[in-house]
Amino acid sequence: MATRVVPQKIIKNLRYKTTTKPLNASHPSAAATVASLLEKQPATTPPPPPPSSQQSASFLDLNDAERLFSAVPTSTLLRSSAVLHATAIGPVVDVGIWAMQSKLLQMGIMKDAVMAVTKRTFYEHFCAGEDAVAAGRSIRSVNEAGLRGMLVYGVEDAHDNEGCNRNLNGFLHTVDVSKSLPPSSVSF
């Protein structure tokens, strides 16, 4: 898949530069510095006190999976896992690209079916919403769960003034919607 996006010459050059280095490429003075650091005994400090119950309520414990995912329905977790797994398999991505570019999508009923599946799986997983208002709702729900989101506005290619103006207006509308969100709930 990468060879379709990145020219083969760059990939070969990258492979050469990353695979021909000697295994022990550290500088001798760096090894001496590490050895001298290991000889010194660090001063012992008492361990920090355990967090209070109020602190632990806001503390993000990555080992507590039940608490981490308690706000997310199991069906959403399974769909997310399936989508991420499918997008990690090159041949599945190739079939998806072929399907989206095929002439079958020019037929009404087939196009509707493929677009419905794409919207329900990949689009809902990777996009916050179809417009700025829907994205704002998604970011509010993420913020209510105690998390933060990153709002990225994607535009389509514009080759004329009308398209550029439409993209600019959409971007400005997204900025206006982000102003209505709680402070620090979103970053650009």
PDB file of N, CA and C in Angstrom, residues 68-77:
ATOM      1  N   LEU A  68     -12.457   2.730  32.589  1.00  0.00           N
ATOM      2  CA  LEU A  68     -12.097   3.471  31.381  1.00  0.00           C
ATOM      3  C   LEU A  68     -13.216   3.456  30.347  1.00  0.00           C
ATOM      4  N   PHE A  69     -13.822   2.306  30.155  1.00  0.00           N
ATOM      5  CA  PHE A  69     -14.802   2.155  29.090  1.00  0.00           C
ATOM      6  C   PHE A  69     -16.239   2.073  29.595  1.00  0.00           C
ATOM      7  N   SER A  70     -16.481   2.466  30.833  1.00  0.00           N
ATOM      8  CA  SER A  70     -17.824   2.350  31.394  1.00  0.00           C
ATOM      9  C   SER A  70     -18.831   3.245  30.679  1.00  0.00           C
ATOM     10  N   ALA A  71     -18.387   4.356  30.125  1.00  0.00           N
ATOM     11  CA  ALA A  71     -19.305   5.275  29.457  1.00  0.00           C
ATOM     12  C   ALA A  71     -19.568   4.887  28.006  1.00  0.00           C
ATOM     13  N   VAL A  72     -18.862   3.886  27.501  1.00  0.00           N
ATOM     14  CA  VAL A  72     -18.988   3.505  26.093  1.00  0.00           C
ATOM     15  C   VAL A  72     -19.729   2.175  25.995  1.00  0.00           C
ATOM     16  N   PRO A  73     -20.793   2.108  25.192  1.00  0.00           N
ATOM     17  CA  PRO A  73     -21.511   0.838  25.032  1.00  0.00           C
ATOM     18  C   PRO A  73     -20.619  -0.239  24.411  1.00  0.00           C
ATOM     19  N   THR A  74     -20.876  -1.482  24.765  1.00  0.00           N
ATOM     20  CA  THR A  74     -20.094  -2.604  24.249  1.00  0.00           C
ATOM     21  C   THR A  74     -20.167  -2.680  22.727  1.00  0.00           C
ATOM     22  N   SER A  75     -21.333  -2.398  22.159  1.00  0.00           N
ATOM     23  CA  SER A  75     -21.465  -2.449  20.696  1.00  0.00           C
ATOM     24  C   SER A  75     -20.541  -1.432  20.025  1.00  0.00           C
ATOM     25  N   THR A  76     -20.376  -0.266  20.628  1.00  0.00           N
ATOM     26  CA  THR A  76     -19.478   0.748  20.073  1.00  0.00           C
ATOM     27  C   THR A  76     -18.033   0.292  20.164  1.00  0.00           C
ATOM     28  N   LEU A  77     -17.666  -0.327  21.281  1.00  0.00           N
ATOM     29  CA  LEU A  77     -16.304  -0.834  21.438  1.00  0.00           C
ATOM     30  C   LEU A  77     -16.003  -1.930  20.419  1.00  0.00           C
TER      31      LEU A  77
END
